Tab-separated table of C-alpha atoms in Angstrom:
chain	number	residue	atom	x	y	z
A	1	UNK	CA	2.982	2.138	-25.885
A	2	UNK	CA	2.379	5.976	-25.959
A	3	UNK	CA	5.267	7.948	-24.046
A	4	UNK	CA	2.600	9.684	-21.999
A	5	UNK	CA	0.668	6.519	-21.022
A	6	UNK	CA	0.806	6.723	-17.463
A	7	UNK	CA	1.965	4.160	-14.406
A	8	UNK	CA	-1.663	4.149	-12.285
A	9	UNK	CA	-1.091	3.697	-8.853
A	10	UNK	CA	-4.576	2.724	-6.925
A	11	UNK	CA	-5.171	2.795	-2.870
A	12	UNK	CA	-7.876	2.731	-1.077
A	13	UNK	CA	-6.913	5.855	0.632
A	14	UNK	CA	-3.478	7.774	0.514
A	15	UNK	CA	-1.336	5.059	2.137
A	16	UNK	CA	-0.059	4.432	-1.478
A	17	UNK	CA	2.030	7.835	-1.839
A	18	UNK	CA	4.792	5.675	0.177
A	19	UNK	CA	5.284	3.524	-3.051
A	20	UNK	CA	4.862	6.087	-5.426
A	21	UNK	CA	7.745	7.813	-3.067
A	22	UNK	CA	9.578	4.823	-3.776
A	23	UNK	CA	8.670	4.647	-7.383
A	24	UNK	CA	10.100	8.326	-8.110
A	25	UNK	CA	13.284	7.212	-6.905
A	26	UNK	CA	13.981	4.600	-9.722
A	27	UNK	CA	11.626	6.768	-12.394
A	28	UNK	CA	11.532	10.442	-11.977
A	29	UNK	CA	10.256	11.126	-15.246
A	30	UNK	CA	7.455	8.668	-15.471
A	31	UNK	CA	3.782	9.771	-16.354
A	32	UNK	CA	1.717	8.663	-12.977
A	33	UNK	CA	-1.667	9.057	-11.881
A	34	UNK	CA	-2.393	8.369	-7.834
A	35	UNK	CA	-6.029	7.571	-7.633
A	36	UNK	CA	-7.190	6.977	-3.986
A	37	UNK	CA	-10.852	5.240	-3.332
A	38	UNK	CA	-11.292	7.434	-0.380
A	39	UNK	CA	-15.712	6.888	-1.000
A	40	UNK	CA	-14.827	3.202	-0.126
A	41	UNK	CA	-12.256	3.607	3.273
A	42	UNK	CA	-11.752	1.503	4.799
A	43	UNK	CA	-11.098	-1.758	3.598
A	44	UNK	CA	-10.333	-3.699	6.368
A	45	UNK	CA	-13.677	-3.542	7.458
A	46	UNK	CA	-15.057	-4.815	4.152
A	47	UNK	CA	-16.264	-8.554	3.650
A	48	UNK	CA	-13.960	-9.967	0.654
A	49	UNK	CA	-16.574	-10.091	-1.863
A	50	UNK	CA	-17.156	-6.458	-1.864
A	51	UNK	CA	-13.671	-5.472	-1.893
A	52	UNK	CA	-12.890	-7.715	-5.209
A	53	UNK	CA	-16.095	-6.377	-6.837
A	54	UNK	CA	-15.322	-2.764	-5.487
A	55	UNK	CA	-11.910	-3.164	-6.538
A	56	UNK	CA	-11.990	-4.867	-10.118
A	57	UNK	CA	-15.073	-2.630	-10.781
A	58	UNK	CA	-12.833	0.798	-10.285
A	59	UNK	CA	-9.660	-0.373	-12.013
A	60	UNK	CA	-11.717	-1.589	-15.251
A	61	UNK	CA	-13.409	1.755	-15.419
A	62	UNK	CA	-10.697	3.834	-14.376
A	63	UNK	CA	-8.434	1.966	-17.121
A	64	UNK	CA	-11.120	2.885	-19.810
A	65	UNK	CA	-10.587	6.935	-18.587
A	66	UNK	CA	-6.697	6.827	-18.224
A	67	UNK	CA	-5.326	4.157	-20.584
A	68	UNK	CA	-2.625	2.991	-18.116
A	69	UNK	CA	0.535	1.242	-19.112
A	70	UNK	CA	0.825	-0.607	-15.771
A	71	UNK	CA	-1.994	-0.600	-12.749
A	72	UNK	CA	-0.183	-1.103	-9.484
A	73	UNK	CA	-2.482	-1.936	-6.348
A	74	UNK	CA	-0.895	0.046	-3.513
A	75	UNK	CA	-2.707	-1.536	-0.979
A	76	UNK	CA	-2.243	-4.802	0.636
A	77	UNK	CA	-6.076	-5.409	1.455
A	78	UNK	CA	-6.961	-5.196	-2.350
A	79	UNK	CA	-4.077	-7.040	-3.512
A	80	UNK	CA	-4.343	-10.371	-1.231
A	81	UNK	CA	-8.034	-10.478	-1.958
A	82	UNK	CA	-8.698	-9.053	-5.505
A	83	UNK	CA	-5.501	-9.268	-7.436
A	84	UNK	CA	-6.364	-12.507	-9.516
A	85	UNK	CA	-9.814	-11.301	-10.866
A	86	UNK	CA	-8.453	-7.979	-12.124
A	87	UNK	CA	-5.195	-9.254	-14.116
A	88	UNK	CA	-8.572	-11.117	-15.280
A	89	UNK	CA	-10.204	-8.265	-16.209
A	90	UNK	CA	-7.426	-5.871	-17.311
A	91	UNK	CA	-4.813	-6.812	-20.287
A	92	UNK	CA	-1.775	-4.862	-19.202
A	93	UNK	CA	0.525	-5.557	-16.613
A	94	UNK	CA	-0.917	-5.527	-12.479
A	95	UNK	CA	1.608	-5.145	-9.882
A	96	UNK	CA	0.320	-6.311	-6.372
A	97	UNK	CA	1.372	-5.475	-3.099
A	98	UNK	CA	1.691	-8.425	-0.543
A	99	UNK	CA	3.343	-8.633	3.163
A	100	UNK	CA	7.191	-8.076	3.352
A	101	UNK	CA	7.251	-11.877	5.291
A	102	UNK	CA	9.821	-13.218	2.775
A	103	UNK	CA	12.501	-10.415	3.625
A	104	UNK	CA	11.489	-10.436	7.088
A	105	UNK	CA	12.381	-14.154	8.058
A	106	UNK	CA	15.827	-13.224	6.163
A	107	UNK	CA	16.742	-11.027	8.518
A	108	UNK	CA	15.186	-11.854	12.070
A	109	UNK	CA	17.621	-13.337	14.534
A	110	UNK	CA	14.969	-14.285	17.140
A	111	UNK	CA	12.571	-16.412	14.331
A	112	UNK	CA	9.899	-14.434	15.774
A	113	UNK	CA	8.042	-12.040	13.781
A	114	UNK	CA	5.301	-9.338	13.323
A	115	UNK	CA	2.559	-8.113	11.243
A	116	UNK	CA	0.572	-5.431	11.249
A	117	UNK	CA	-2.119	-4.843	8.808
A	118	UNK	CA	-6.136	-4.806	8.241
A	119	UNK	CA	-8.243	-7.090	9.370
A	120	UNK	CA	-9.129	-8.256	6.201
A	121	UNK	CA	-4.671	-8.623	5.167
A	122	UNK	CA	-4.169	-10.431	8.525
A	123	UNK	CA	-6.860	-13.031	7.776
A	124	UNK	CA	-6.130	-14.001	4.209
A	125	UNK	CA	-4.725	-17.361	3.280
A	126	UNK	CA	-2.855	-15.614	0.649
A	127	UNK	CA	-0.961	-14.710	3.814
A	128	UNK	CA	-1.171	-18.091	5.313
A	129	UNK	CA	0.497	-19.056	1.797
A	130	UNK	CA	3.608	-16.471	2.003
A	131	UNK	CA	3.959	-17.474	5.654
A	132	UNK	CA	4.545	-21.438	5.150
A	133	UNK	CA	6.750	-20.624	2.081
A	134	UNK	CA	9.107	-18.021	3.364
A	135	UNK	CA	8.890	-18.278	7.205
A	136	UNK	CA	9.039	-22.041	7.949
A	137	UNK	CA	10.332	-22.897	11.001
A	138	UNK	CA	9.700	-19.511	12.480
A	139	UNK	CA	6.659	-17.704	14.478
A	140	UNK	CA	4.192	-14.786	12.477
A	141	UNK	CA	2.500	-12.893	14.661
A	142	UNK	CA	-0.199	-11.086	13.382
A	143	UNK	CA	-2.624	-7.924	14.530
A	144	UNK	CA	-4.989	-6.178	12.909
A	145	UNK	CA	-4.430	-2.294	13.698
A	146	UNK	CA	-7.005	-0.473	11.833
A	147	UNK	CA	-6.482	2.500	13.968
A	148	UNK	CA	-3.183	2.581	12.379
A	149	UNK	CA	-4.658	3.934	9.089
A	150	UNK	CA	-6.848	6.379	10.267
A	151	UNK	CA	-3.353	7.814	11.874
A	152	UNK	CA	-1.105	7.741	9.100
A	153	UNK	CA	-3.861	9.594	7.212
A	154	UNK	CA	-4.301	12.661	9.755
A	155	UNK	CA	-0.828	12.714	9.957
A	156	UNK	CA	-0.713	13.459	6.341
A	157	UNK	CA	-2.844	16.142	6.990
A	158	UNK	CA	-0.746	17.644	9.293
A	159	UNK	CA	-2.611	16.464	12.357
A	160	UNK	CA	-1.866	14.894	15.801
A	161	UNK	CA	-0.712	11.152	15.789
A	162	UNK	CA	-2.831	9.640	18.543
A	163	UNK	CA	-0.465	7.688	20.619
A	164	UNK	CA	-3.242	5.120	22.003
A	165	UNK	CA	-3.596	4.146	18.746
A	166	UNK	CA	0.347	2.992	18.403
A	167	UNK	CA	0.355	1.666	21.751
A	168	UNK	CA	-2.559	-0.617	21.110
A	169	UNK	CA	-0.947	-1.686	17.554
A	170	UNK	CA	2.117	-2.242	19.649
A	171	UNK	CA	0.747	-4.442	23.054
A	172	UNK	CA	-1.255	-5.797	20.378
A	173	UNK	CA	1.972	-7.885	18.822
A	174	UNK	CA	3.979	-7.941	22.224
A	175	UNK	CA	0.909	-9.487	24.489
A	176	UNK	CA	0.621	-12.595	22.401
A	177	UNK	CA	2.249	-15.508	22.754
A	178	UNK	CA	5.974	-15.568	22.280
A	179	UNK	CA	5.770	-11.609	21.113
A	180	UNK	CA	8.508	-10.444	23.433
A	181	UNK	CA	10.740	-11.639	21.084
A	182	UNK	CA	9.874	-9.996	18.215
A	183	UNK	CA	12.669	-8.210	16.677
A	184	UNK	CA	10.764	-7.615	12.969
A	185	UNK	CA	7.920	-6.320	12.154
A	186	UNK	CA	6.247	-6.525	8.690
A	187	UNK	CA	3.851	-3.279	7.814
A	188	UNK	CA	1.861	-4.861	5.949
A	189	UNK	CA	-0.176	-1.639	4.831
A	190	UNK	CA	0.566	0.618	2.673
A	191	UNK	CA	-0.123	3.364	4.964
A	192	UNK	CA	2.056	2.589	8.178
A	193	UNK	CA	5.135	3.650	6.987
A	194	UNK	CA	4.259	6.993	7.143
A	195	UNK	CA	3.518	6.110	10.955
A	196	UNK	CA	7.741	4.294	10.458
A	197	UNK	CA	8.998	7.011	13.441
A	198	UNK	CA	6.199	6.198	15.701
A	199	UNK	CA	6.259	2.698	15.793
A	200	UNK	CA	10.153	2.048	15.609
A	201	UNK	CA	10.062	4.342	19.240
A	202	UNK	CA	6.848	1.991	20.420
A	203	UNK	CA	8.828	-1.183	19.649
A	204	UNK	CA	12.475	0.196	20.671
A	205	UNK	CA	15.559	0.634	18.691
A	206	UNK	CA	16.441	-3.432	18.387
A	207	UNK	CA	13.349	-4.189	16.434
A	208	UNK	CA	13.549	-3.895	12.399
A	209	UNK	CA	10.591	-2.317	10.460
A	210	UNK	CA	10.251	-3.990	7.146
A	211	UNK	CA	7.708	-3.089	4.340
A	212	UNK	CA	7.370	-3.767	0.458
A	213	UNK	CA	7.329	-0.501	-1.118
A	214	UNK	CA	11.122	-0.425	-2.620
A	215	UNK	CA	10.725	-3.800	-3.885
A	216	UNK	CA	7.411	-2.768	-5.454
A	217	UNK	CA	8.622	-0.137	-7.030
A	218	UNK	CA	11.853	-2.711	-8.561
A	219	UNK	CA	9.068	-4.378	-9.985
A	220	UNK	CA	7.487	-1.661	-11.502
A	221	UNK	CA	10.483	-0.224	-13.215
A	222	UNK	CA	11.252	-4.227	-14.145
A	223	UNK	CA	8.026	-4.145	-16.413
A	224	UNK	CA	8.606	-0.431	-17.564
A	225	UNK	CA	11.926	-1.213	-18.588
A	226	UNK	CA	12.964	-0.182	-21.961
A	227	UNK	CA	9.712	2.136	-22.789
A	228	UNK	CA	9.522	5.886	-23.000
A	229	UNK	CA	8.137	8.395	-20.908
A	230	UNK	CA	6.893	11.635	-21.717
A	231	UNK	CA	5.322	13.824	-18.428
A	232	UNK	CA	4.326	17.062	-19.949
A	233	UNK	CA	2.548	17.842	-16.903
A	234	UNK	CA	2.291	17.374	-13.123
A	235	UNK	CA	0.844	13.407	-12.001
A	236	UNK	CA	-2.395	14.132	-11.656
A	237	UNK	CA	-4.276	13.007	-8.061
A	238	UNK	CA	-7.728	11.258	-8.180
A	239	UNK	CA	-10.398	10.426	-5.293
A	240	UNK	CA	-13.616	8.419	-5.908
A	241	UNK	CA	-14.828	10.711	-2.834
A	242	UNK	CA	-15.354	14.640	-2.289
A	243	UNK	CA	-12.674	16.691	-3.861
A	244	UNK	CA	-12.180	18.185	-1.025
A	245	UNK	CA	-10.686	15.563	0.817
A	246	UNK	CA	-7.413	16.817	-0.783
A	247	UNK	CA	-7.738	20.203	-0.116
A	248	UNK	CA	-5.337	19.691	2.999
A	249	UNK	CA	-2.936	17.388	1.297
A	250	UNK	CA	-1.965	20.039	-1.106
A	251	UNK	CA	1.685	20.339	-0.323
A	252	UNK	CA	2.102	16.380	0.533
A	253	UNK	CA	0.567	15.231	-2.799
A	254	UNK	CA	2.999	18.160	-4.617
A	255	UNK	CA	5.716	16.967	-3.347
A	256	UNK	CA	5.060	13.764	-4.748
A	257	UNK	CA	4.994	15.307	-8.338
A	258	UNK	CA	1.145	15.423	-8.082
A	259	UNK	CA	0.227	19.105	-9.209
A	260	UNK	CA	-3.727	18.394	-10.613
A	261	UNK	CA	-5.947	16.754	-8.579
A	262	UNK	CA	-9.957	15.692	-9.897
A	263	UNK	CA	-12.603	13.607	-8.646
A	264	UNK	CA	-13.606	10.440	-10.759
C-alpha cells in the first residue's frame, strides 16, 4: 500500500463531510478524497436498480482514477441498496453506512424509536433486517424526510434552514402511531446531522439524536490500522456535476482539509 493512497469517501451529495468530520478526528494525517455525485441527487427518489448501477458504475471508475486504499459509502441510500455488488466489483476494502438502530434500542427508555431517512433507506429490508436483530421487542418508526436533505445542503451553503421542512420531518414521526413516545431518533442520512440543532429543538431536549458517523469512522481507522500515510497536499473535493456547485462551499469543504476541488 502506497503512503499516499488515499481513504475515498463517496456521497451522493455533501451529507458525507459529517463522517469525514468524524474520520479526521481518529486520522488527521490520512490522504482523503470526498467525491460527491451531486449530477445524480437525489437518491431517495431513485428506483433501486438505478442507484446500484449508478453507484457500482462510479466507484469502479472512480477507483481506476484514484487508486483508493479503502472506498467508504457515506450515504445510507447507496449503502442499504448497492453495497453487496460493489465489494463485488472492487478488491479493496468497502465500508458501508447503515441506520444507527442497534445503538438506538441500547439506549431508549420508552422502546419507541425513530428514523428519519430517504425514501428509498426507510423502505429497504436491509432495514427491516437491522430492525428484527437489534430492536426486538421495541417499536421503529420510520419517515421519509427528503426535504431534510435539500436543507442540510443550503445550510452548508450558508443559506436559510426552512423550518416547514423540520416540522414536517418532525409531525411526520410524532403523528404515527405510538410516536409520542419517541425519545430516539436514528438519522439515518448522512446529511441530517448537519440539520442535529434543528431537529433536537423540533423534538425537545428529552429526545436523543443518534447517527453512525463516529462508529464509521472506528471502522475505517480499524481497516487502516497499521499502514502509512503520506498527505503532501490538501484532500482533494470531487463532483460528478458542475464545478461550480462548490464554489459556495469553499470555506466548509477547507475546513474539512479539502483545499483542491475538480470535476470527474
Amino acid at each position: 500500500m502506497q503512503p499516499d493512497a488515499p481513504i475515498l469517501i463517496f456521497d451522493s451529495g455533501v451529507g458525507g463531510l459529517t463522517v469525514l468530520a468524524a474520520l479526521r478526528e481518529i486520522l488527521p494525517d490520512a490522504p482523503v478524497i470526498f467525491a460527491a455525485d451531486q449530477a445524480g441527487l437525489p437518491y431517495g427518489t431513485k428506483s433501486e436498480a438505478e442507484i446500484a448501477a449508478r453507484v457500482a458504475g462510479l466507484l469502479g471508475r472512480m477507483s481506476e482514477r484514484y487508486r483508493p486504499r479503502l472506498v467508504c459509502i457515506a450515504c445510507n441510500t447507496a449503502s442499504t441498496i448497492a453495497l453487496g455488488m460493489v465489494r463485488d466489483v472492487l478488491e479493496i476494502p468497502i465500508v458501508g453506512t447503515v441506520p444507527a438502530i442497534k445503538p438506538a434500542a441500547a439506549l431508549t427508555r420508552t422502546g419507541t424509536i425513530g428514523l428519519l431517512g430517504t425514501e428509498a433507506t426507510i423502505r429497504q429490508a436491509y432495514v427491516d433486517k437491522l430492525e428484527a436483530e437489534f430492536a426486538h421487542g421495541k417499536r421503529l418508526i420510520r419517515q421519509a424526510a427528503p426535504g431534510l436533505v435539500t436543507a442540510a445542503e443550503a445550510k452548508l451553503r450558508g443559506e436559510p434552514v426552512d423550518p416547514d421542512e423540520i416540522a414536517k420531518a418532525v409531525a411526520g414521526l410524532r403523528e404515527q402511531q405510538g410516536g409520542a413516545k419517541i425519545d430516539t431518533v436514528v438519522l439515518a442520512c448522512t446529511h441530517f446531522p448537519l440539520l442535529h440543532t434543528e431537529l433536537s429543538q423540533a423534538l425537545g431536549p428529552d429526545v436523543a439524536l443518534i447517527d453512525g458517523s463516529r462508529g464509521i469512522a472506528r471502522r475505517i481507522a480499524s481497516l487502516c490500522e497499521g499502514q502509512e500515510f503520506q498527505a503532501d497536499s490538501g484532500g482533494l473535493a470531487v463532483t460528478t456535476g458542475p464545478l461550480e456547485n462548490f464554489a459556495t462551499l469553499g470555506a466548509v469543504l477547507e475546513s474539512h482539509g479539502l483545499t483542491r476541488a475538480e470535476r470527474f
